[in-house]
PDB file of C-alpha atoms in Angstrom:
ATOM      1  CA  MET A   1       9.480 -32.482   7.756  1.00 48.00           C
ATOM      2  CA  SER A   2      13.119 -32.945   6.749  1.00 57.00           C
ATOM      3  CA  ARG A   3      14.171 -30.845   3.787  1.00 78.00           C
ATOM      4  CA  ILE A   4      17.646 -29.346   3.545  1.00 85.00           C
ATOM      5  CA  ALA A   5      18.003 -25.800   2.247  1.00 90.00           C
ATOM      6  CA  GLN A   6      20.883 -23.359   1.949  1.00 94.00           C
ATOM      7  CA  VAL A   7      20.495 -19.583   2.052  1.00 95.00           C
ATOM      8  CA  ILE A   8      23.205 -17.148   0.984  1.00 97.00           C
ATOM      9  CA  VAL A   9      22.871 -13.418   1.619  1.00 97.00           C
ATOM     10  CA  LEU A  10      25.013 -11.075  -0.479  1.00 97.00           C
ATOM     11  CA  ALA A  11      24.932  -7.433   0.586  1.00 97.00           C
ATOM     12  CA  PRO A  12      27.655  -4.808   0.242  1.00 95.00           C
ATOM     13  CA  ASN A  13      28.677  -2.888   3.372  1.00 94.00           C
ATOM     14  CA  ALA A  14      26.135  -4.800   5.497  1.00 96.00           C
ATOM     15  CA  ASP A  15      28.350  -6.204   8.249  1.00 95.00           C
ATOM     16  CA  ALA A  16      26.505  -4.203  10.940  1.00 96.00           C
ATOM     17  CA  ALA A  17      23.071  -5.315   9.672  1.00 97.00           C
ATOM     18  CA  MET A  18      24.036  -8.988   9.507  1.00 97.00           C
ATOM     19  CA  GLU A  19      26.167  -9.221  12.674  1.00 97.00           C
ATOM     20  CA  PRO A  20      23.219  -9.999  15.032  1.00 97.00           C
ATOM     21  CA  LEU A  21      22.204 -12.841  12.691  1.00 97.00           C
ATOM     22  CA  THR A  22      25.593 -14.523  13.204  1.00 97.00           C
ATOM     23  CA  ARG A  23      24.651 -15.245  16.833  1.00 96.00           C
ATOM     24  CA  PRO A  24      21.972 -17.673  18.102  1.00 93.00           C
ATOM     25  CA  ASP A  25      18.779 -15.924  19.224  1.00 94.00           C
ATOM     26  CA  ASP A  26      15.793 -17.904  20.529  1.00 92.00           C
ATOM     27  CA  SER A  27      13.464 -14.907  20.110  1.00 93.00           C
ATOM     28  CA  ARG A  28      13.546 -15.181  16.285  1.00 92.00           C
ATOM     29  CA  SER A  29      10.871 -17.131  14.410  1.00 88.00           C
ATOM     30  CA  TRP A  30      13.617 -18.959  12.475  1.00 89.00           C
ATOM     31  CA  ARG A  31      16.434 -20.976  14.056  1.00 90.00           C
ATOM     32  CA  GLY A  32      20.158 -20.977  13.449  1.00 92.00           C
ATOM     33  CA  ARG A  33      22.779 -18.396  12.630  1.00 96.00           C
ATOM     34  CA  PHE A  34      24.534 -17.147   9.539  1.00 97.00           C
ATOM     35  CA  GLU A  35      28.231 -17.763   8.952  1.00 97.00           C
ATOM     36  CA  PRO A  36      30.303 -15.096   7.167  1.00 96.00           C
ATOM     37  CA  LEU A  37      31.617 -16.187   3.764  1.00 95.00           C
ATOM     38  CA  GLY A  38      34.648 -13.898   3.846  1.00 86.00           C
ATOM     39  CA  LEU A  39      33.833 -12.248   0.518  1.00 80.00           C
ATOM     40  CA  PHE A  40      34.940  -8.690  -0.217  1.00 83.00           C
ATOM     41  CA  VAL A  41      31.324  -7.751  -1.083  1.00 84.00           C
ATOM     42  CA  GLY A  42      29.801  -9.158   2.106  1.00 92.00           C
ATOM     43  CA  GLY A  43      28.295 -12.626   2.134  1.00 97.00           C
ATOM     44  CA  TRP A  44      26.749 -14.942   4.722  1.00 98.00           C
ATOM     45  CA  VAL A  45      25.386 -18.487   4.580  1.00 97.00           C
ATOM     46  CA  ILE A  46      23.068 -20.649   6.674  1.00 95.00           C
ATOM     47  CA  GLU A  47      21.808 -24.198   6.178  1.00 93.00           C
ATOM     48  CA  PHE A  48      18.482 -25.541   7.411  1.00 87.00           C
ATOM     49  CA  ASP A  49      17.712 -29.248   7.755  1.00 82.00           C
ATOM     50  CA  ARG A  50      13.959 -28.873   8.317  1.00 72.00           C
ATOM     51  CA  MET A  51      11.228 -26.564   7.006  1.00 64.00           C
ATOM     52  CA  ARG A  52       9.740 -25.240  10.271  1.00 64.00           C
ATOM     53  CA  PRO A  53      13.013 -23.656  11.603  1.00 72.00           C
ATOM     54  CA  ARG A  54      13.230 -21.355   8.566  1.00 78.00           C
ATOM     55  CA  SER A  55       9.762 -19.809   8.864  1.00 81.00           C
ATOM     56  CA  GLY A  56       9.913 -16.017   8.953  1.00 88.00           C
ATOM     57  CA  LEU A  57      13.467 -15.704   7.593  1.00 93.00           C
ATOM     58  CA  LEU A  58      12.582 -13.469   4.619  1.00 92.00           C
ATOM     59  CA  ARG A  59      10.422 -11.143   6.754  1.00 92.00           C
ATOM     60  CA  HIS A  60      13.300 -10.825   9.214  1.00 95.00           C
ATOM     61  CA  LEU A  61      15.791 -10.018   6.444  1.00 96.00           C
ATOM     62  CA  GLU A  62      13.384  -7.406   5.041  1.00 96.00           C
ATOM     63  CA  SER A  63      13.273  -5.661   8.418  1.00 96.00           C
ATOM     64  CA  LEU A  64      17.031  -5.077   8.642  1.00 97.00           C
ATOM     65  CA  ALA A  65      18.555  -1.616   8.161  1.00 96.00           C
ATOM     66  CA  TRP A  66      20.400  -2.346   4.924  1.00 97.00           C
ATOM     67  CA  PRO A  67      22.853   0.370   3.838  1.00 96.00           C
ATOM     68  CA  GLN A  68      22.058  -0.423   0.187  1.00 96.00           C
ATOM     69  CA  PRO A  69      18.743  -2.329   0.083  1.00 97.00           C
ATOM     70  CA  GLU A  70      18.647  -2.294  -3.730  1.00 96.00           C
ATOM     71  CA  SER A  71      21.851  -4.384  -3.727  1.00 96.00           C
ATOM     72  CA  VAL A  72      20.706  -7.109  -1.299  1.00 97.00           C
ATOM     73  CA  GLN A  73      20.563 -10.534  -2.953  1.00 97.00           C
ATOM     74  CA  VAL A  74      19.236 -13.623  -1.202  1.00 97.00           C
ATOM     75  CA  LEU A  75      20.008 -16.933  -2.902  1.00 97.00           C
ATOM     76  CA  MET A  76      18.024 -19.953  -1.724  1.00 94.00           C
ATOM     77  CA  HIS A  77      18.388 -23.578  -2.721  1.00 93.00           C
ATOM     78  CA  ASP A  78      15.936 -26.126  -1.379  1.00 89.00           C
ATOM     79  CA  GLU A  79      17.042 -29.749  -1.792  1.00 88.00           C
ATOM     80  CA  ASP A  80      14.554 -30.397  -4.618  1.00 86.00           C
ATOM     81  CA  ASP A  81      15.332 -27.206  -6.586  1.00 89.00           C
ATOM     82  CA  ASP A  82      17.131 -27.412  -9.933  1.00 91.00           C
ATOM     83  CA  CYS A  83      19.135 -24.254  -9.077  1.00 93.00           C
ATOM     84  CA  PHE A  84      19.380 -21.435  -6.543  1.00 95.00           C
ATOM     85  CA  GLY A  85      16.471 -18.997  -6.543  1.00 94.00           C
ATOM     86  CA  LEU A  86      17.145 -15.262  -6.308  1.00 97.00           C
ATOM     87  CA  TRP A  87      15.244 -12.787  -4.115  1.00 95.00           C
ATOM     88  CA  MET A  88      15.905  -9.044  -4.197  1.00 97.00           C
ATOM     89  CA  MET A  89      14.385  -6.021  -2.468  1.00 95.00           C
ATOM     90  CA  ARG A  90      11.526  -4.362  -4.332  1.00 94.00           C
ATOM     91  CA  ASP A  91       9.596  -1.665  -2.449  1.00 93.00           C
ATOM     92  CA  GLY A  92      10.889  -2.982   0.889  1.00 91.00           C
ATOM     93  CA  THR A  93       9.914  -6.596   0.190  1.00 93.00           C
ATOM     94  CA  LEU A  94      12.181  -9.486  -0.745  1.00 95.00           C
ATOM     95  CA  THR A  95      10.691 -10.684  -4.012  1.00 93.00           C
ATOM     96  CA  GLU A  96      11.666 -13.723  -6.045  1.00 93.00           C
ATOM     97  CA  VAL A  97      13.257 -12.727  -9.359  1.00 95.00           C
ATOM     98  CA  PRO A  98      12.150 -14.953 -12.261  1.00 93.00           C
ATOM     99  CA  LEU A  99      15.067 -16.896 -13.722  1.00 94.00           C
ATOM    100  CA  PRO A 100      15.182 -17.698 -17.431  1.00 94.00           C
ATOM    101  CA  GLY A 101      14.397 -21.342 -18.117  1.00 94.00           C
ATOM    102  CA  HIS A 102      12.916 -22.001 -14.646  1.00 94.00           C
ATOM    103  CA  ARG A 103       9.571 -21.791 -12.895  1.00 90.00           C
ATOM    104  CA  ARG A 104       8.421 -22.283  -9.310  1.00 88.00           C
ATOM    105  CA  LEU A 105       6.005 -25.187  -8.840  1.00 88.00           C
ATOM    106  CA  HIS A 106       3.812 -25.671  -5.780  1.00 84.00           C
ATOM    107  CA  PRO A 107       2.174 -28.710  -4.196  1.00 82.00           C
ATOM    108  CA  PRO A 108      -1.396 -28.410  -2.903  1.00 81.00           C
ATOM    109  CA  ALA A 109      -1.762 -26.727   0.487  1.00 77.00           C
ATOM    110  CA  PRO A 110      -2.079 -29.056   3.471  1.00 77.00           C
ATOM    111  CA  ALA A 111      -5.540 -29.504   4.964  1.00 76.00           C
ATOM    112  CA  THR A 112      -4.434 -27.980   8.307  1.00 78.00           C
ATOM    113  CA  ASP A 113      -1.761 -25.592   9.598  1.00 78.00           C
ATOM    114  CA  GLU A 114      -0.145 -28.493  11.454  1.00 80.00           C
ATOM    115  CA  TYR A 115       2.605 -28.583   8.826  1.00 77.00           C
ATOM    116  CA  PRO A 116       4.765 -25.624   7.773  1.00 74.00           C
ATOM    117  CA  PRO A 117       4.056 -24.076   4.369  1.00 75.00           C
ATOM    118  CA  ASP A 118       5.922 -25.604   1.435  1.00 78.00           C
ATOM    119  CA  PRO A 119       8.084 -23.228  -0.630  1.00 81.00           C
ATOM    120  CA  GLY A 120       7.577 -25.319  -3.751  1.00 81.00           C
ATOM    121  CA  VAL A 121      10.427 -26.226  -6.097  1.00 86.00           C
ATOM    122  CA  LEU A 122      12.368 -24.254  -8.682  1.00 88.00           C
ATOM    123  CA  TRP A 123      12.053 -26.409 -11.790  1.00 89.00           C
ATOM    124  CA  LEU A 124      13.430 -26.341 -15.330  1.00 91.00           C
ATOM    125  CA  THR A 125      10.763 -25.223 -17.795  1.00 89.00           C
ATOM    126  CA  GLU A 126      11.857 -27.850 -20.333  1.00 90.00           C
ATOM    127  CA  THR A 127      10.967 -30.730 -18.015  1.00 87.00           C
ATOM    128  CA  ALA A 128       7.469 -32.000 -17.331  1.00 86.00           C
ATOM    129  CA  VAL A 129       5.592 -30.762 -14.285  1.00 83.00           C
ATOM    130  CA  PRO A 130       5.647 -33.556 -11.679  1.00 82.00           C
ATOM    131  CA  ALA A 131       2.318 -34.996 -10.568  1.00 84.00           C
ATOM    132  CA  GLY A 132       0.624 -32.988  -7.842  1.00 82.00           C
ATOM    133  CA  PHE A 133       2.423 -29.703  -8.605  1.00 82.00           C
ATOM    134  CA  SER A 134       1.295 -26.543 -10.396  1.00 78.00           C
ATOM    135  CA  THR A 135       2.629 -23.075 -11.182  1.00 75.00           C
ATOM    136  CA  GLU A 136      -0.186 -21.514  -9.118  1.00 73.00           C
ATOM    137  CA  ARG A 137       0.522 -20.731  -5.467  1.00 68.00           C
ATOM    138  CA  GLN A 138      -1.749 -23.019  -3.472  1.00 74.00           C
ATOM    139  CA  ASP A 139      -0.613 -22.355   0.114  1.00 73.00           C
ATOM    140  CA  ARG A 140      -0.983 -18.651   0.977  1.00 70.00           C
ATOM    141  CA  ARG A 141       1.184 -18.835   4.095  1.00 70.00           C
ATOM    142  CA  PRO A 142       4.750 -17.557   3.549  1.00 73.00           C
ATOM    143  CA  ALA A 143       7.186 -20.477   3.337  1.00 73.00           C
ATOM    144  CA  TRP A 144      10.251 -18.485   4.311  1.00 74.00           C
TER     145      TRP A 144
END
């Protein structure tokens, strides 16, 4: 399924942790490589054009030896999101941080595992919930 998404990782002093992710590696569950942003704080970006090649990205990022895990910020924007979502480390897990005025909506889970899990959409709370979506997580497989 085609669905463009951008991911930005901001992490101070994390050049050594992120360096392997700037090279292609077919052994990873996700495909692609991060590009350095050239920020003084340490930033990297990757863009995905399909959902399946990004599966496992968050678990991989969680496994890295971050020098300051409490400062790691992962910003993700799926093409249907109203804004970037924010994930930060909490007890060793990248967890989505609720953003004021927004909520994550989810479509129903597919009938089979043939299709990758859908991350849902980050939606303004002041707009109506689109048909077929809910605030309850309906596909238990991790989307990232």
